[in-house]
XYZ file of N, CA and C in Angstrom:
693
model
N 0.823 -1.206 0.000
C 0.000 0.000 0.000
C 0.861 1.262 0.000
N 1.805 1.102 0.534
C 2.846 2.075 1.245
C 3.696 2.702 -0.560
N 4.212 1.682 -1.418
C 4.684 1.987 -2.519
C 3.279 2.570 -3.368
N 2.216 1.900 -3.390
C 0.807 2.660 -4.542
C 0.942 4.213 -3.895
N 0.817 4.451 -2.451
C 0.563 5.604 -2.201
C 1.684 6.605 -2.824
N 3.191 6.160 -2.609
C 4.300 6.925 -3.370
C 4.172 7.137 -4.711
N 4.041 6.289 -5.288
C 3.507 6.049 -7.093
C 2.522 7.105 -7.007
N 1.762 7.214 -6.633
C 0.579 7.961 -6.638
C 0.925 9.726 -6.718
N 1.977 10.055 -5.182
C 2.183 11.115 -4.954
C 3.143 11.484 -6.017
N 4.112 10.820 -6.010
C 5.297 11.163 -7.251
C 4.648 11.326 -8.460
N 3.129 10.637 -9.085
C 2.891 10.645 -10.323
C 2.309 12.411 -10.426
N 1.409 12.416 -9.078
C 0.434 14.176 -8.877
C 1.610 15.046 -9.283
N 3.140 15.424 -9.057
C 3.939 15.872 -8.727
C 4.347 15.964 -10.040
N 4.577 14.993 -10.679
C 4.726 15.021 -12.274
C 3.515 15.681 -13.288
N 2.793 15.485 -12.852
C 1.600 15.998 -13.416
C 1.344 17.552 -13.061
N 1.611 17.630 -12.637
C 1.538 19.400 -11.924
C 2.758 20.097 -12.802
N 4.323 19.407 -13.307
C 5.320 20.110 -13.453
C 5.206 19.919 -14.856
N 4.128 19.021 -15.438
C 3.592 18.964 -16.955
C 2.596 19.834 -17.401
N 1.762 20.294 -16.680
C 0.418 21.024 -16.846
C 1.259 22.573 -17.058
N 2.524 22.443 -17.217
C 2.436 24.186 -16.867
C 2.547 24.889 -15.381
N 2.462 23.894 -14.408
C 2.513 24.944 -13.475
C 3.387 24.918 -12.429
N 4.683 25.239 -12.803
C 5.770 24.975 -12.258
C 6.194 26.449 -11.500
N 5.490 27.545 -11.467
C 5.019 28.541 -10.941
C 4.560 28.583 -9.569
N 3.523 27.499 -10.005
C 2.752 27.629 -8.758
C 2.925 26.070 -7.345
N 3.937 25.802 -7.836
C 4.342 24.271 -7.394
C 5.503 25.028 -5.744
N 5.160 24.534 -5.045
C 5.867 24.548 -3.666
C 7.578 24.778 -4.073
N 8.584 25.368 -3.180
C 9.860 24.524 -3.332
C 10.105 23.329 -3.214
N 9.227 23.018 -1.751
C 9.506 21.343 -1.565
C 9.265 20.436 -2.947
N 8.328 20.617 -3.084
C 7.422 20.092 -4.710
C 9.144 20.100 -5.391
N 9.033 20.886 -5.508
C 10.202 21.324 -7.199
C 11.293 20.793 -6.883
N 12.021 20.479 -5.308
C 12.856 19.626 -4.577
C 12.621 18.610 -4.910
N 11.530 17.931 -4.616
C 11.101 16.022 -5.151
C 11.018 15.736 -6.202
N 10.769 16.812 -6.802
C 10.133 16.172 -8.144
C 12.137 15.984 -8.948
N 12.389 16.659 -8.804
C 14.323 16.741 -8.661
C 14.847 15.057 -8.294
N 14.650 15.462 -7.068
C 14.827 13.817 -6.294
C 14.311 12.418 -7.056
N 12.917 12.724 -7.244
C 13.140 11.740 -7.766
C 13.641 10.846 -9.144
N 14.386 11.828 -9.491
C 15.246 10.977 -10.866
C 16.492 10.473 -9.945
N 16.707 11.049 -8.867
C 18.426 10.248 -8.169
C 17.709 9.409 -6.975
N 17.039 9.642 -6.580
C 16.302 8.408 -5.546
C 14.792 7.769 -6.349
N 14.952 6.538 -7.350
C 13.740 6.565 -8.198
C 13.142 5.580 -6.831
N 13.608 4.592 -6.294
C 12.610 3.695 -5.343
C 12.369 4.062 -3.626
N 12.481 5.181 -3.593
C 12.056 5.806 -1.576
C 11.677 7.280 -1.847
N 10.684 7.073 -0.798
C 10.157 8.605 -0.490
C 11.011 9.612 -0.067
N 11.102 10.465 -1.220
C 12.082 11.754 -0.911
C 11.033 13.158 -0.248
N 9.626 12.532 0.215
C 9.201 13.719 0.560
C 10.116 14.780 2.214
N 10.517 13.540 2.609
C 10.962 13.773 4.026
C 12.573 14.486 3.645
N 13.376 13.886 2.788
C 14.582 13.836 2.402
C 14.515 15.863 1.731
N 13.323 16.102 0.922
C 13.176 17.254 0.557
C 12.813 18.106 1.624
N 12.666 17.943 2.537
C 11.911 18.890 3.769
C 13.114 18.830 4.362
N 13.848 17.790 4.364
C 15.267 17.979 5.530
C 16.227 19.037 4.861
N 16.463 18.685 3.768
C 16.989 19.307 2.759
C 16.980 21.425 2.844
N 15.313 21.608 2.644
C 14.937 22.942 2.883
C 15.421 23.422 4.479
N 15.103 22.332 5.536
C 15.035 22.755 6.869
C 16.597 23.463 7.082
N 17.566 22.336 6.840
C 19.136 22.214 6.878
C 19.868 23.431 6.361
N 19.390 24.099 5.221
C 20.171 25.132 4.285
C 18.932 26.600 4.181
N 17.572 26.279 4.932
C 17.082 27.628 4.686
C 16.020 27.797 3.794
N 16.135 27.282 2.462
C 15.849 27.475 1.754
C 16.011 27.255 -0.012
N 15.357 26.940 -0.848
C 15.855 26.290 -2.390
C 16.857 26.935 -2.604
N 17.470 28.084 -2.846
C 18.772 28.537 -2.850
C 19.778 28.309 -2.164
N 19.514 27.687 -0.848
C 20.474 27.426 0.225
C 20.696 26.129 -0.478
N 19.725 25.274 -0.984
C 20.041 24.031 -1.087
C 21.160 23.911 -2.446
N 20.444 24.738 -3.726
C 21.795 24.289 -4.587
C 22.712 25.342 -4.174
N 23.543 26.420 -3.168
C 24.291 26.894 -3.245
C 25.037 25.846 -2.104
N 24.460 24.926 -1.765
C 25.320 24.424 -0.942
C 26.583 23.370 -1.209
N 27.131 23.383 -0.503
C 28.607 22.491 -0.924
C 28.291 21.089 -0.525
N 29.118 19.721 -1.758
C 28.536 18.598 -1.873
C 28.922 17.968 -0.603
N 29.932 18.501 -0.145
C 30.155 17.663 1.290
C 29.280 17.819 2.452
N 28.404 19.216 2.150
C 27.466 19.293 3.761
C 26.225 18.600 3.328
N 25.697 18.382 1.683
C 24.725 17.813 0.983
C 24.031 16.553 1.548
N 25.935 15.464 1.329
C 25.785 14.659 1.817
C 25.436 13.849 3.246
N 25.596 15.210 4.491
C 25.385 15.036 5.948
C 23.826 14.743 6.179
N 23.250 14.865 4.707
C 21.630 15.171 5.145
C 21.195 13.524 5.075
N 20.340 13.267 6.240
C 19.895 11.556 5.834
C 19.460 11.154 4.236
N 19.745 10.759 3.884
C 19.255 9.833 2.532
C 19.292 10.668 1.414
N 20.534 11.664 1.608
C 21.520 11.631 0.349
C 22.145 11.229 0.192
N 22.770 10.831 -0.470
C 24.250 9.873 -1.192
C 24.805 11.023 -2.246
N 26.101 10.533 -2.731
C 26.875 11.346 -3.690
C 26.068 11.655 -5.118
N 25.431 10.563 -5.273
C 24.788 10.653 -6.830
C 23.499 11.914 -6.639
N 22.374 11.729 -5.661
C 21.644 12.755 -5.384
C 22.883 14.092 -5.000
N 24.122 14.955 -4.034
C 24.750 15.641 -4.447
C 25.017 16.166 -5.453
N 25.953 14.685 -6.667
C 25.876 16.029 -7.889
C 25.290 16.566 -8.484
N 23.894 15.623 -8.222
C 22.799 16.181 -9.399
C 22.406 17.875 -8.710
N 22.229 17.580 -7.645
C 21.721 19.040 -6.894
C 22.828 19.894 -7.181
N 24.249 19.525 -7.034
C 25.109 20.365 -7.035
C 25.405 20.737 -8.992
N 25.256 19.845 -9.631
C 25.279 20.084 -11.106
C 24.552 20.974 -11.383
N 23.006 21.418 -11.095
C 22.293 22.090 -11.568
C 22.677 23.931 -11.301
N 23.219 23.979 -10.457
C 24.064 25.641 -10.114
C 25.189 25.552 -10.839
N 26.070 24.643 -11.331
C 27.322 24.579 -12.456
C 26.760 25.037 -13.674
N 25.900 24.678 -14.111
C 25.223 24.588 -15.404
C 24.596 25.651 -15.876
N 23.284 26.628 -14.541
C 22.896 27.861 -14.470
C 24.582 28.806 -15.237
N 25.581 28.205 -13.889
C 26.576 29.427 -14.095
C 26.840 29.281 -15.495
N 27.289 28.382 -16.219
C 27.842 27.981 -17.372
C 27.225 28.658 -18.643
N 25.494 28.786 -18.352
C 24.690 29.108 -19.531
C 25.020 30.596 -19.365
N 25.287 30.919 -18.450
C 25.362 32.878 -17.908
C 26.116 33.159 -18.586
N 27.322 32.461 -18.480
C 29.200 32.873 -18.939
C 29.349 32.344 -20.213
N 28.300 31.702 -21.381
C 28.547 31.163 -22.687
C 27.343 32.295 -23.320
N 26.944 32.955 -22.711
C 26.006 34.453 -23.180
C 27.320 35.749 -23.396
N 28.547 35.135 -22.677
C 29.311 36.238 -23.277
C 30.187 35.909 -24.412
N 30.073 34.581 -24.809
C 30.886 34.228 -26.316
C 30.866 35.014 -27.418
N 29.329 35.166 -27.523
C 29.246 36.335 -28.561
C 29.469 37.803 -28.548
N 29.835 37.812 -27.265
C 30.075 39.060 -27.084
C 31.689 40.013 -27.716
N 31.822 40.672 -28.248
C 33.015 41.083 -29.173
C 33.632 42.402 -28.653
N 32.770 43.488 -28.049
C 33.000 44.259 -27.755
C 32.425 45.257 -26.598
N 33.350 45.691 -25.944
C 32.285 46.318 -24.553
C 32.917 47.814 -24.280
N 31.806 48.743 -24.906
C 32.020 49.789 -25.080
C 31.614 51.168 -24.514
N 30.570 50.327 -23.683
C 30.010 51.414 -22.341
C 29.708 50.782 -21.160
N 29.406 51.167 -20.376
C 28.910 50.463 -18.672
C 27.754 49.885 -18.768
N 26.890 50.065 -19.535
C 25.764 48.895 -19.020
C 26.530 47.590 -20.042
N 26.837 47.492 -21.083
C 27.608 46.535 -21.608
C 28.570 45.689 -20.838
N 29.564 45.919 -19.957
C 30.161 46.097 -18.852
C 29.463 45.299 -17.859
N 28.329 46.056 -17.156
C 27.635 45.609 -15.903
C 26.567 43.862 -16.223
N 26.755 44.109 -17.777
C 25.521 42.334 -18.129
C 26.761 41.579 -18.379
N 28.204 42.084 -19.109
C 28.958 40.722 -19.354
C 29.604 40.786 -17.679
N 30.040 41.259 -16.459
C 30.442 41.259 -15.411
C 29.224 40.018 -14.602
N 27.930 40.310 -14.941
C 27.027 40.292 -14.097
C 26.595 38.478 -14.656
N 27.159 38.180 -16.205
C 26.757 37.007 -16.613
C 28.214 36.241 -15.878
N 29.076 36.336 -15.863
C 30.767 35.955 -14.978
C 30.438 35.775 -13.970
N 29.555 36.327 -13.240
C 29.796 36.736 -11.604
C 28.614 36.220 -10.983
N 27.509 36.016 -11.135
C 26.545 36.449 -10.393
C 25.875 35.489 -9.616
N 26.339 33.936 -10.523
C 25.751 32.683 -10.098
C 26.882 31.955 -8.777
N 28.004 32.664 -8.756
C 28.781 32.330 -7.891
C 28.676 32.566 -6.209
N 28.913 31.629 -5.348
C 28.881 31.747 -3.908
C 30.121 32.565 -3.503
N 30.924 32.530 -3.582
C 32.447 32.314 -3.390
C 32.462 34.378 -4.050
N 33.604 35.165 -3.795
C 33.875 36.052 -3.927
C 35.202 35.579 -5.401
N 34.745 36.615 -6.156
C 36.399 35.796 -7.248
C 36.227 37.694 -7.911
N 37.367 37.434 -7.996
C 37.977 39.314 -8.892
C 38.125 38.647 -10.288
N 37.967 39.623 -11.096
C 38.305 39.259 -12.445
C 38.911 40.620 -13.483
N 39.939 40.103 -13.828
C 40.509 41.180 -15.124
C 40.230 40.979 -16.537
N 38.987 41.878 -16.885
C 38.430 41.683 -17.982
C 39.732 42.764 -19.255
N 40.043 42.156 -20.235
C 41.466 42.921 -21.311
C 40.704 43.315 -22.704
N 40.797 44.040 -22.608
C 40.386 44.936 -23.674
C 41.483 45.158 -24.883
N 41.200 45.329 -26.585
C 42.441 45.975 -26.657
C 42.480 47.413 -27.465
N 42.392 48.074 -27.905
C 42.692 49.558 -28.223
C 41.408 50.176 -28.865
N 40.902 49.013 -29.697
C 38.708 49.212 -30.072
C 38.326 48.621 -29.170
N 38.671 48.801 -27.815
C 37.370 47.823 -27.125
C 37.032 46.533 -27.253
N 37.574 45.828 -28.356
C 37.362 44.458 -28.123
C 37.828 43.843 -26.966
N 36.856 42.560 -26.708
C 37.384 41.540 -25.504
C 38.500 40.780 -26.087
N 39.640 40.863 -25.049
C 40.569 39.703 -25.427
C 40.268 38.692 -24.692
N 40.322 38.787 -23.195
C 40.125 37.756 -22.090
C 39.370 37.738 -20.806
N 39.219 36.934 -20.135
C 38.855 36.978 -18.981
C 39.729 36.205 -17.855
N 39.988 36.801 -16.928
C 40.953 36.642 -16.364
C 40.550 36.730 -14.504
N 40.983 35.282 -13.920
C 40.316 35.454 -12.799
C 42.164 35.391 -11.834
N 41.934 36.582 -10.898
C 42.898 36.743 -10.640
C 43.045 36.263 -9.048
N 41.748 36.005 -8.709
C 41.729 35.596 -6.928
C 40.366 35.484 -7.150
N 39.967 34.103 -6.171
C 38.849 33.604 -5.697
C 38.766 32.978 -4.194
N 37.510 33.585 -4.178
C 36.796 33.764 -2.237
C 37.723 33.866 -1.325
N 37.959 35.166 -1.689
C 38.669 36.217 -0.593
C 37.704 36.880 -0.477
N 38.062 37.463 0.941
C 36.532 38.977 1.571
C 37.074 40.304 1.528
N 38.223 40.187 0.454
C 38.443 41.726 0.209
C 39.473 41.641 -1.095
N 40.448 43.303 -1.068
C 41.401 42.785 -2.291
C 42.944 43.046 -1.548
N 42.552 42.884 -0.208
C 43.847 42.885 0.717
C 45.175 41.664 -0.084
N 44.692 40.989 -0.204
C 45.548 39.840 -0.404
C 45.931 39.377 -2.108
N 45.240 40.903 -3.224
C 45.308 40.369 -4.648
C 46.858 41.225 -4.857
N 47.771 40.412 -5.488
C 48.680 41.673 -5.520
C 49.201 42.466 -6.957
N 49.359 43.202 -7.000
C 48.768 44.258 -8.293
C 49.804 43.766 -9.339
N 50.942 42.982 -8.989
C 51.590 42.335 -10.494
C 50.864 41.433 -10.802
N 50.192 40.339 -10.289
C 48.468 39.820 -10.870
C 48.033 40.443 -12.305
N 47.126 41.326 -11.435
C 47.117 42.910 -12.786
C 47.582 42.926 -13.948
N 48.895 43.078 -13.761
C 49.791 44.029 -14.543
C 50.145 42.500 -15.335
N 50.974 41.245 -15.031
C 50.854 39.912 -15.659
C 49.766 39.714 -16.962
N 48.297 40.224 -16.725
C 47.240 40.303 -17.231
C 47.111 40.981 -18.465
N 47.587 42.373 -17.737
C 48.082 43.024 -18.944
C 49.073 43.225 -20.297
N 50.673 42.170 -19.723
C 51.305 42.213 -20.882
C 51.225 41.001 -21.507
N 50.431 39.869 -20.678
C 50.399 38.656 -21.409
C 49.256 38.832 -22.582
N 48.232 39.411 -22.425
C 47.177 40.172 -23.561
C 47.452 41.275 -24.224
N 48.530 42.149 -23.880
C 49.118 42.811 -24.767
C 47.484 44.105 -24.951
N 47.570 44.490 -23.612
C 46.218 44.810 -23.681
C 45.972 46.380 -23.530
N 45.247 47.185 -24.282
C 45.107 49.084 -24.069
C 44.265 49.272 -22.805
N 43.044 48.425 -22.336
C 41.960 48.804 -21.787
C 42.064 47.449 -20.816
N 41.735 47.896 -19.923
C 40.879 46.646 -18.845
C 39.563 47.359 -18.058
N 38.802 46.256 -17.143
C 37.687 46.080 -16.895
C 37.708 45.575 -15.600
N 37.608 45.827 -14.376
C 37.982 44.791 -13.024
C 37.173 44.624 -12.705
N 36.187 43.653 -12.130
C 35.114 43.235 -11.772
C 34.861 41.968 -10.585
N 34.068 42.263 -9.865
C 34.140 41.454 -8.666
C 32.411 41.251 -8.215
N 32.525 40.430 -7.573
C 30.885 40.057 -6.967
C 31.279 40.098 -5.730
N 29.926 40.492 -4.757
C 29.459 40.436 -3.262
C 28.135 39.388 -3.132
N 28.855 38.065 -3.516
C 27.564 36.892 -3.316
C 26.510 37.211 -2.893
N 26.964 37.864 -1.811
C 25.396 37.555 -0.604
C 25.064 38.901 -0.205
N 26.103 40.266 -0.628
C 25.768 41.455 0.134
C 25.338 42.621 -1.102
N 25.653 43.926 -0.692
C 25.558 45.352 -1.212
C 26.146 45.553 -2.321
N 26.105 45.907 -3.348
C 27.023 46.595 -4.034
C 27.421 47.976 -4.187
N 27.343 48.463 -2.940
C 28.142 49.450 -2.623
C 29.735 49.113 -2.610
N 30.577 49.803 -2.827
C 32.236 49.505 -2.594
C 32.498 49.422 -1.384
N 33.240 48.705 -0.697
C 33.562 48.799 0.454
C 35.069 50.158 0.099
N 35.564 50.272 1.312
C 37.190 51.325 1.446
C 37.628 50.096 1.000
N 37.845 49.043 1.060
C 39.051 48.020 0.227
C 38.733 48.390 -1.194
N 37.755 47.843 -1.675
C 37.156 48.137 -2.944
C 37.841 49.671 -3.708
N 37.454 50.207 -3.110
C 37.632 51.643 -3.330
C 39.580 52.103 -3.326
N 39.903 51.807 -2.684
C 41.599 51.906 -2.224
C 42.079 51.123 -3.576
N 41.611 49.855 -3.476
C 42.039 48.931 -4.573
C 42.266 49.609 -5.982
N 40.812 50.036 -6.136
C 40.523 50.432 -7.766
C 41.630 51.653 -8.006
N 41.623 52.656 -6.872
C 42.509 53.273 -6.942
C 44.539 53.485 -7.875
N 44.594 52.061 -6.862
C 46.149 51.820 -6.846
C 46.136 51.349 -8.191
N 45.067 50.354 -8.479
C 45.116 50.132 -10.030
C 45.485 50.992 -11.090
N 44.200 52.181 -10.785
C 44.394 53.274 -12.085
C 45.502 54.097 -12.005
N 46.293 54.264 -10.773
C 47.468 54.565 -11.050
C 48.566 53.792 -11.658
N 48.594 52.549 -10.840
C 50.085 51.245 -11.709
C 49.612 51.667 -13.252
N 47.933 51.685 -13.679
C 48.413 51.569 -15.465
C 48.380 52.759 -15.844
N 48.004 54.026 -15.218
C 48.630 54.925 -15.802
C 49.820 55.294 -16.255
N 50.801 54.274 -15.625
C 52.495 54.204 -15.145
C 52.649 53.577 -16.925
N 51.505 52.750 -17.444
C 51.948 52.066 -18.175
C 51.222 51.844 -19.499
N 50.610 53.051 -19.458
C 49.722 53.710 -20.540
C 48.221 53.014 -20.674
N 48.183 52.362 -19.440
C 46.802 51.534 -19.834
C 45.402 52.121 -19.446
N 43.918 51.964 -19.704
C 43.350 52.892 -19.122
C 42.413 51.673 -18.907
N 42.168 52.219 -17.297
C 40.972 51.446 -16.426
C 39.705 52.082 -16.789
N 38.481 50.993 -17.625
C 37.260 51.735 -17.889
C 36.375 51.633 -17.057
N 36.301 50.888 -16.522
C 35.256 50.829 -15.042
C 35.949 49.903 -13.928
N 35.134 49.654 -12.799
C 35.250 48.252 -12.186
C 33.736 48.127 -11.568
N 33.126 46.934 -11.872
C 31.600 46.750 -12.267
C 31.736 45.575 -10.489
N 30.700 45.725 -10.062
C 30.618 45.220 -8.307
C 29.206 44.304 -9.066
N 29.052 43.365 -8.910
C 27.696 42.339 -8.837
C 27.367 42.057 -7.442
N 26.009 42.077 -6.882
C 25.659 42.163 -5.706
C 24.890 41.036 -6.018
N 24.063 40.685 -4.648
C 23.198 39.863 -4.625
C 21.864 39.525 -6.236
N 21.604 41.068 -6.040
C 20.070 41.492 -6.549
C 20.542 42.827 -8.031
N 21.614 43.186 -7.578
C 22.029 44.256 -8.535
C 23.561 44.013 -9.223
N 23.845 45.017 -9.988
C 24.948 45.461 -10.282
C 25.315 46.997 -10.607
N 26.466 47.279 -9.783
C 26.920 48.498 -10.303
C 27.986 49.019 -11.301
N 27.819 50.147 -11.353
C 29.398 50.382 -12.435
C 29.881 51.601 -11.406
N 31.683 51.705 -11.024
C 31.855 52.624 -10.432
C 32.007 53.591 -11.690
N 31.914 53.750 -12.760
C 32.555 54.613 -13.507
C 30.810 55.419 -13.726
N 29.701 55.045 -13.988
C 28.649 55.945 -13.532
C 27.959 56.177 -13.014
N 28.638 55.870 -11.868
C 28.276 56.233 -10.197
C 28.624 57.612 -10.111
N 27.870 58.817 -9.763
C 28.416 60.182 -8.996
C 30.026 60.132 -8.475
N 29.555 59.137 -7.380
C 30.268 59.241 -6.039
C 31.782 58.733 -6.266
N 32.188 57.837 -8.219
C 32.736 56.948 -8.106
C 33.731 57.654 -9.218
N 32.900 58.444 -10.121
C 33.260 58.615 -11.870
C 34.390 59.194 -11.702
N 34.870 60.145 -10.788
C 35.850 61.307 -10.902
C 37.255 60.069 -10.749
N 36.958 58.577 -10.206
C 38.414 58.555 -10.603
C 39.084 57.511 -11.880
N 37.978 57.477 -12.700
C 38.947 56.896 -13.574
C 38.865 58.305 -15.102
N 39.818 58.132 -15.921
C 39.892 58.603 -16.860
C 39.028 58.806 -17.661
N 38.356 59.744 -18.373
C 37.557 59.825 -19.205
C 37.771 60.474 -20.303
């Protein structure tokens, strides 16, 4: 009786995410119905509720790391990657939206290819986007990942970036996973020391673009921000 009743619930669950209404379907729902392609023979209703309880929330669950995944009763590694695959893949489709991209020639251009790099990530990572004399993209360039500031990036990083691309223009860009995109004084100090080293070396800093939780900024048309890079 115990398996008809599962058959039963798992089939409603399928039927709901066929009709179109995947809108209006619970997280838990959208959790099981997940589950059950990596657990096809046991009730994952409980396994999906532990799941939400443990991390918060559907975002908590795929931002979470496969090793705490697995602490939850009646996951195993195979249910992990699948949960953990599906946030690889989001990021992947974000960052193959900038393939076509050829050229970045103002700040909102800037703030969607920064914001497609950056945004799906937990982890804090800087990036030196290389430009070369039209604005074309040469590279992307990750110069430090999940650090909580740019205390620890050190500016021949940078500059490495720059003569290995042979590059006129760069782009620095960083995400605040979980917070503001306001600059912090690191932020701010940082961008600084930058636009001086490439002034040293004829290069010109066109923005540095912050991805926040919910937003993105550009310091270059920000008020508070514009007066220090070159224009």
């Amino acid at each position: 009786m115990a398996e008809i009743s599962r058959e039963k619930h798992r089939e409603r669950v399928r039927q709901a995410y066929l009709k179109n209404s995947f809108e209006s379907m619970s997280d838990s729902n959208v959790l099981e119905l997940l589950l059950f392609y990596a657990i096809p023979r046991k009730d994952v209703k409980e396994i999906s509720y532990a799941l939400l309880n443990r991390f918060g929330s559907l975002e908590g669950v795929f931002d979470a790391d496969m090793k705490e995944l697995v602490k939850v009763d009646g996951v195993g590694e195979n249910t992990a990657i699948l949960i953990n695959l599906f946030k690889n893949i989001d990021s992947r489709l974000d960052k193959n939206k900038n393939l076509s991209v050829k050229k970045i020639d103002d700040s909102k251009k800037a703030m969607e290819f920064a914001k497609n790099e950056l945004s799906n990530l937990t982890k804090e990572e800087i990036l030196i986007i290389t430009l070369d004399n039209s604005l074309n993209v040469i590279s992307v360039n990750n110069v430090s990942q999940g650090i909580s500031n740019f205390a620890s990036v050190e500016p021949y990083r940078i500059m490495e970036c720059i003569f290995k691309d042979n590059a006129s223009n760069i782009i620095i860009a960083h995400n605040h996973p979980k917070g503001s995109v306001d600059p912090s004084h690191e932020d701010i100090d940082f961008t600084l020391e930058i636009i001086q080293l490439c002034r040293k070396v004829k290069v010109n800093v066109n923005d540095h673009i912050i991805v926040g939780a919910n937003e993105t900024l550009s310091m270059v048309s920000d008020l508070r921000y514009s007066m220090f890079f070159d224009r």
